[in-house]
Short mmCIF file of C-alpha atoms in Angstrom, two decimals:
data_model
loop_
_atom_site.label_atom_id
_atom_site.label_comp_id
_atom_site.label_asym_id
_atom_site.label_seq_id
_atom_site.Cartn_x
_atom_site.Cartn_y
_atom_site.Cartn_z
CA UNK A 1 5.27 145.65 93.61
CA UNK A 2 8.81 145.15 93.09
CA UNK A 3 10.99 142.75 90.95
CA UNK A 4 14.09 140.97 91.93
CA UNK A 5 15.54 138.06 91.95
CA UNK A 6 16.81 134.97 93.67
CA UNK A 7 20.96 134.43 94.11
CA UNK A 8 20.91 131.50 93.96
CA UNK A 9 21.33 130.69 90.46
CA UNK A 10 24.86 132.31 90.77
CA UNK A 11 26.57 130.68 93.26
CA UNK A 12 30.15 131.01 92.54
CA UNK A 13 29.15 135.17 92.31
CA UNK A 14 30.16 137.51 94.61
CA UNK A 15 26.96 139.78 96.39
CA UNK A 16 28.55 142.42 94.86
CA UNK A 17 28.87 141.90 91.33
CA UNK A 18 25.83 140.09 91.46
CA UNK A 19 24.01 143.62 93.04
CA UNK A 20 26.04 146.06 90.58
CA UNK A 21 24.54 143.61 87.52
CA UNK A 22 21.09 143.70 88.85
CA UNK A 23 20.86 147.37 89.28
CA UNK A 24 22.10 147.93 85.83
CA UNK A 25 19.42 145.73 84.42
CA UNK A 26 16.38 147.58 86.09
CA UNK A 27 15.88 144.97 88.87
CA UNK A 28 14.96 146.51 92.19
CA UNK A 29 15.98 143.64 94.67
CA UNK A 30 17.16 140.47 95.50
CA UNK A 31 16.73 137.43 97.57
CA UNK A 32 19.94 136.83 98.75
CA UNK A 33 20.98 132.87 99.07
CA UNK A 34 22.24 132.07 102.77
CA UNK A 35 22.94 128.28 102.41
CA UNK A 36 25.83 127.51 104.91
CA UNK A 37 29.50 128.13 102.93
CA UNK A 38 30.45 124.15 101.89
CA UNK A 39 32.95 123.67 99.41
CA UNK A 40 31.28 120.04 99.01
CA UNK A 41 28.15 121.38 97.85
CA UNK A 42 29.12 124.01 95.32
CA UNK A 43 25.64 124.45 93.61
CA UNK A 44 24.51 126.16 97.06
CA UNK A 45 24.76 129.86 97.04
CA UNK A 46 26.39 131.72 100.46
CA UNK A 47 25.90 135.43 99.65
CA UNK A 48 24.31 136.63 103.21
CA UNK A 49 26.82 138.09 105.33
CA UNK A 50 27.98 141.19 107.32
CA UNK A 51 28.26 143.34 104.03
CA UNK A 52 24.88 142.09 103.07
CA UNK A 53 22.80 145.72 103.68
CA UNK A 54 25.91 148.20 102.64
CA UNK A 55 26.47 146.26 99.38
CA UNK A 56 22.86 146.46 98.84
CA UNK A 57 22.56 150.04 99.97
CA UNK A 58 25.56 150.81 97.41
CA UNK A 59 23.40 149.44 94.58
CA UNK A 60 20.34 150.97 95.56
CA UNK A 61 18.54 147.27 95.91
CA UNK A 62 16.46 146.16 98.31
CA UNK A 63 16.27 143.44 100.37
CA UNK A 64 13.22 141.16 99.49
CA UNK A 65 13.52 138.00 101.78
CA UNK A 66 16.61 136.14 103.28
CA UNK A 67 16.49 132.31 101.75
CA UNK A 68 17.64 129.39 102.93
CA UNK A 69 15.42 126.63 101.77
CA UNK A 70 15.93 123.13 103.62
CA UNK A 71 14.34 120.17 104.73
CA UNK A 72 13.13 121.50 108.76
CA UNK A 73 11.29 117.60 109.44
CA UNK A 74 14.61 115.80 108.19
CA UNK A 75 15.14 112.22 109.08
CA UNK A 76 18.44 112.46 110.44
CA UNK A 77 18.15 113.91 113.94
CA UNK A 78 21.75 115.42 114.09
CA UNK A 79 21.13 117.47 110.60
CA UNK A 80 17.85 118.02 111.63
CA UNK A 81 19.45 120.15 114.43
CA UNK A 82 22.17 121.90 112.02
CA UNK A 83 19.33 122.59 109.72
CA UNK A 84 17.31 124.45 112.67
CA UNK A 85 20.26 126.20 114.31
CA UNK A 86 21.23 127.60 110.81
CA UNK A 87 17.64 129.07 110.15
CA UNK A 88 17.15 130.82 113.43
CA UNK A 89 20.87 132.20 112.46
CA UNK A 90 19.04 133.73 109.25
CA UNK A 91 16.80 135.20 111.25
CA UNK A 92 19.31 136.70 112.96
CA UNK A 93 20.74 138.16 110.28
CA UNK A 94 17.60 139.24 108.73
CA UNK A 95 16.29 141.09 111.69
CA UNK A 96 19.31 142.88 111.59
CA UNK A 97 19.17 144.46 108.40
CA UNK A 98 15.52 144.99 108.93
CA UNK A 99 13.83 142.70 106.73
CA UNK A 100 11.03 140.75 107.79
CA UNK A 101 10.98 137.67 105.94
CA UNK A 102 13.19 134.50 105.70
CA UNK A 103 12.34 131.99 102.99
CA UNK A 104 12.40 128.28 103.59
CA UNK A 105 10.66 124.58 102.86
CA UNK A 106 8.31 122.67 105.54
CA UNK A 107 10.22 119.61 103.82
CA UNK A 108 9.21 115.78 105.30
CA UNK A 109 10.63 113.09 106.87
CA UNK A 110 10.76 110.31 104.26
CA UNK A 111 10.48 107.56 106.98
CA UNK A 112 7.12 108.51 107.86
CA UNK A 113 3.73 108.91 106.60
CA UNK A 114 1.93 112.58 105.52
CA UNK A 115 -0.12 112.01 108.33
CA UNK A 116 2.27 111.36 110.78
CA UNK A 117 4.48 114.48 109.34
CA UNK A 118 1.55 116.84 109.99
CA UNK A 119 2.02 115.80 113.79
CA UNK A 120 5.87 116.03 114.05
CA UNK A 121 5.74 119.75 112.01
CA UNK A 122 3.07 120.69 114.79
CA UNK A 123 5.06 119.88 117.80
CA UNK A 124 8.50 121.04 116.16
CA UNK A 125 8.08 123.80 114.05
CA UNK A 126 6.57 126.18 116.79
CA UNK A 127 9.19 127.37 118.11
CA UNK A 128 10.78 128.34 115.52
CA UNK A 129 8.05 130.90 114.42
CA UNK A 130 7.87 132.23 117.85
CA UNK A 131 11.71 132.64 117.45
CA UNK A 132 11.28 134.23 114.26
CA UNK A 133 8.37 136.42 115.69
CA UNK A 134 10.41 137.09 118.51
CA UNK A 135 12.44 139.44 115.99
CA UNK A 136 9.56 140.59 113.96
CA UNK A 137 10.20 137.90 111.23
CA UNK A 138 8.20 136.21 110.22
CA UNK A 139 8.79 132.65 107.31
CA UNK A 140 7.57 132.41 103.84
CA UNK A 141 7.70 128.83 102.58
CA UNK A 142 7.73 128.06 98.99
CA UNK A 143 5.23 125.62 97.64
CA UNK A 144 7.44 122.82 95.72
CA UNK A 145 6.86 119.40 96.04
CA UNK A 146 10.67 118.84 96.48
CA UNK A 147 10.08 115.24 95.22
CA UNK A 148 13.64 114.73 94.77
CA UNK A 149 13.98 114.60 98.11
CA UNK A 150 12.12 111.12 98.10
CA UNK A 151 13.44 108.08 97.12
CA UNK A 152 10.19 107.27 94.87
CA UNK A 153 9.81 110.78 93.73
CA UNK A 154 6.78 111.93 96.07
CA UNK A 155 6.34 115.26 97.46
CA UNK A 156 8.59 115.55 100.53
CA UNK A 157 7.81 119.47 101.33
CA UNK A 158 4.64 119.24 102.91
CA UNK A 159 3.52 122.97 101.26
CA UNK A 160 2.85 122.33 97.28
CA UNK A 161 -0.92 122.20 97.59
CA UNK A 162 -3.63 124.70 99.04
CA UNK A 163 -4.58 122.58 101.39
CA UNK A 164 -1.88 122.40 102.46
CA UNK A 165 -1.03 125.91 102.94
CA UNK A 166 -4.20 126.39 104.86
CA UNK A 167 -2.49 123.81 107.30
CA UNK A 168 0.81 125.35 107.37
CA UNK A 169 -0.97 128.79 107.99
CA UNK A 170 -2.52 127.83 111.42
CA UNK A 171 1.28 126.69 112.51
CA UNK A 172 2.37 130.72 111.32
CA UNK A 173 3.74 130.26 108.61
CA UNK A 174 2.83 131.91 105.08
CA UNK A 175 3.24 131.52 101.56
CA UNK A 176 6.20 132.24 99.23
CA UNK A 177 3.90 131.60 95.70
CA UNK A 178 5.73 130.18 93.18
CA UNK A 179 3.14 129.12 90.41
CA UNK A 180 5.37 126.95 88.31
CA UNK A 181 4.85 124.23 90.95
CA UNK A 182 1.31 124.40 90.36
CA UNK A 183 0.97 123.67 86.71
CA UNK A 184 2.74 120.60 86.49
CA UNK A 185 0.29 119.33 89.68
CA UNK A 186 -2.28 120.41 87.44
CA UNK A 187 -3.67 122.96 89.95
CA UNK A 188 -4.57 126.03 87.83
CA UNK A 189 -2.00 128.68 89.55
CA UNK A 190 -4.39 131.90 88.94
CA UNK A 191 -7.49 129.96 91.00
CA UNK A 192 -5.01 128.84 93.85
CA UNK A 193 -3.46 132.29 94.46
CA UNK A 194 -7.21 134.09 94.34
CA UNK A 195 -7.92 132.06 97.01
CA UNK A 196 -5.24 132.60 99.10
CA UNK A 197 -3.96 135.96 99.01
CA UNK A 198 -4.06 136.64 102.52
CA UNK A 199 -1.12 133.94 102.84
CA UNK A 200 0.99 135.21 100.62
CA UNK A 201 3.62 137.67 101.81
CA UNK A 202 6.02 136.92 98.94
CA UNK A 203 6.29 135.56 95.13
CA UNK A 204 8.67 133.56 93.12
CA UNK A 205 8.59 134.32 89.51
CA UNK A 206 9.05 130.48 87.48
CA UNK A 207 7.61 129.28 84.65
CA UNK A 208 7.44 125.53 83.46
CA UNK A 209 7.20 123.92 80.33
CA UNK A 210 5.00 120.97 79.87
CA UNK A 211 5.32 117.99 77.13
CA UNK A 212 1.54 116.32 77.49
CA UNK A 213 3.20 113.43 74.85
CA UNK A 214 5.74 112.59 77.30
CA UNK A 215 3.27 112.22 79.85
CA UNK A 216 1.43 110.09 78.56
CA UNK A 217 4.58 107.61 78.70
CA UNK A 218 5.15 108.64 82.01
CA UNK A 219 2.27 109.66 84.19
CA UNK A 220 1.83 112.75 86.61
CA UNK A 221 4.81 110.97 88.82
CA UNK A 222 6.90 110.97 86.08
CA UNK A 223 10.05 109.02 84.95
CA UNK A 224 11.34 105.71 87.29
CA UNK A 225 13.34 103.57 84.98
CA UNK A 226 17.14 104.58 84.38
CA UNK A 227 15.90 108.02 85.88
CA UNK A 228 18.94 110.09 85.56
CA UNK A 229 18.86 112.59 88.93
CA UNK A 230 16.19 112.90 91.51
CA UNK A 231 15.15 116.03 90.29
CA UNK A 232 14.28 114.28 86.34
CA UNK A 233 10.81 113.81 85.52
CA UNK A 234 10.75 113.25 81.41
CA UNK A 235 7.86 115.57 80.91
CA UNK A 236 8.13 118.97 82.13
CA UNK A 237 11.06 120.85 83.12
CA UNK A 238 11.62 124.94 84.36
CA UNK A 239 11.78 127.92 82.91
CA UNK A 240 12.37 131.47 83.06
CA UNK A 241 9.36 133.41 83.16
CA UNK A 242 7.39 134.01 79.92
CA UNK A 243 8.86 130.96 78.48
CA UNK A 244 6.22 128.50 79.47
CA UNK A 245 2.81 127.70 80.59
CA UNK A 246 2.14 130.49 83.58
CA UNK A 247 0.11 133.38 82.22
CA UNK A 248 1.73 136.54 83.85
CA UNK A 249 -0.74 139.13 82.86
CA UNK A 250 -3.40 137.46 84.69
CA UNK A 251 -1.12 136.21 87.84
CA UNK A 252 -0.24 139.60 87.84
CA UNK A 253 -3.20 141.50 87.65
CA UNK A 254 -4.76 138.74 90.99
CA UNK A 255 -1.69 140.18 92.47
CA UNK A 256 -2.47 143.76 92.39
CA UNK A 257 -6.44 143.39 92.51
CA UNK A 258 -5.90 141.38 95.79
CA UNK A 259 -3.85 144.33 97.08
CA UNK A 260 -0.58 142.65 96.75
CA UNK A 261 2.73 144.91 97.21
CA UNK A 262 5.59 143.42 98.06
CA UNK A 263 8.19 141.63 96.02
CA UNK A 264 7.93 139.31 93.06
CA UNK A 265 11.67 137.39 92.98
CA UNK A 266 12.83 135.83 89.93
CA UNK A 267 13.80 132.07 90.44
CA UNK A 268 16.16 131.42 87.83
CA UNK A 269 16.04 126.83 87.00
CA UNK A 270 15.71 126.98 83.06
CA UNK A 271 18.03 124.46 81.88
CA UNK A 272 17.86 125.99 78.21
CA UNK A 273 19.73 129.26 79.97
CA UNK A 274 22.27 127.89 82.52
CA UNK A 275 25.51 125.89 82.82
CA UNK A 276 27.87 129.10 82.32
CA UNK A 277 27.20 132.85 84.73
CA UNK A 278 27.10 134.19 81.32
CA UNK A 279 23.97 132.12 79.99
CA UNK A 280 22.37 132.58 83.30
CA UNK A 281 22.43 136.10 83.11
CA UNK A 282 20.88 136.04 79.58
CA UNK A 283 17.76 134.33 81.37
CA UNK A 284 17.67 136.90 83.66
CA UNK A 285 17.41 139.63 80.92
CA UNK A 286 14.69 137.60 79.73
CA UNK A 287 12.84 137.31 82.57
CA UNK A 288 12.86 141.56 83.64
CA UNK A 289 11.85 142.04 79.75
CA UNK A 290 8.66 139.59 80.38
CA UNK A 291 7.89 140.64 83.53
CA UNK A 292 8.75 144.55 83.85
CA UNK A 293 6.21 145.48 81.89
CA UNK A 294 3.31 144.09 83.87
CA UNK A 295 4.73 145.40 87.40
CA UNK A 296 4.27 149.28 87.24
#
């Protein structure tokens, strides 16, 4: 195995300095951010581009997955399509520099029930593996409930359970296992990777902190009255790796007893250690020194 990290957490950051930082600090790849450049949405990272494999190369990183996570079951028809047309352009780009994996969400369409989801992701979403295929790529979805995406806070990525990823794995899709998800479901993360190794072709590395008083105000659903953001749920929040409730030594060790060797990608959403490129760098540091040791 192999640790890197996710660019997204620096998106004002040039590829560059962001490589040249990570190389320095014993990380061995990244997984490079390739939202769409939009000035109106600053807090989306745009780092995939022509350069992408020399500035890499330069650095002596490799490239773990292309990501682009989005909502591919959207409501609105005419972003639906942009959504679509921009993932099959990361494909592109990632069969080009010879890396087989693009990272993304199943997501949901809000006006519409789970069940009638499962039907509209098995006549749409197709394609777009046999595009991907097409170009020996193949897509790794991450397993967040994205329930900011919701108006009433449910899960609108139709991926954060292991049922659900047996579902998403007859449409040809697999797993991009990020166990932070998990504990706050109350899912034990350790149990649900075990049992589905042969899904998983890549891992996010995030921990989460849990505050069982505050949930006990709240419920598993969290927060609804005077809720801040979409994204606030009053009793648990992410963090970097080592600084929660995952055990790494034992996700680890599943990992390499299942015969798992690919890349294990840092996914850097600790409030504590962001707001400045500076601070998020210090989480960084924190997360190679937790998880370096256990990846030999």
């Amino acid at each position: 195995m192999k640790l890197g990290f996710l660019t997204a957490c620096l998106p004002g950051e040039s590829l560059d300095a962001i490589a040249g930082w990570a190389a320095g600090q014993g990380y061995a790849a990244l997984e490079v951010a390739a939202w769409p450049a939009d000035p109106g949405r600053p807090w989306e990272a745009s780092h995939l581009d022509a350069t992408t494999g020399d500035v890499l190369a330069r650095h002596g990183l490799a490239l773990s997955a292309v990501a682009y996570y989005e909502n591919l079951l959207h409501h609105d028809l005419v972003l639906r399509d942009r959504i679509h047309d921009h993932l099959r352009r990361c494909v592109d780009q990632a069969a080009a520099l010879g890396c087989p994996l693009v990272g993304t969400f199943i997501g949901r369409d809000i006006t519409r029930t789970v069940a009638e989801n499962l039907r509209l992701a098995e006549d749409l979403l197709p394609p777009l593996v046999a595009y991907a295929s097409q170009r020996g790529v193949v897509f790794v979805v991450e397993n967040c409930p994205m329930e900011g995406w919701h108006p009433d806070g449910y899960p609108a990525n139709l991926a954060y359970s292991p049922e659900l990823w047996r579902w998403l794995g007859g449409l040809g899709f697999f797993l991009n296992f990020d166990p932070s998800h998990l504990v706050w479901l109350g899912i034990d993360p350790v149990t649900a990777l075990a049992g589905n190794l042969g899904l998983v072709k890549h891992v996010q590395a995030k921990d989460v902190q849990i505050d069982p008083a505050a949930r006990n105000g709240y419920g598993i659903f969290g927060q609804l009255i005077d809720k801040p953001s979409p994204w606030t749920s009053g009793w648990w929040r992410y963090r970097i790796p080592g600084l929660g409730e995952v055990d790494w030594r034992r996700l680890v060790d599943v990992l390499y007893e299942g015969g798992y060797d690919g890349y294990v990608s840092v996914e850097h959403e600790d409030p504590v250690w962001s707001g400045t490129p500076e601070r998020v760098r210090q989480g960084l540091v924190i997360a190679q020194r937790t998880l370096a040791p256990l990846i030999v």
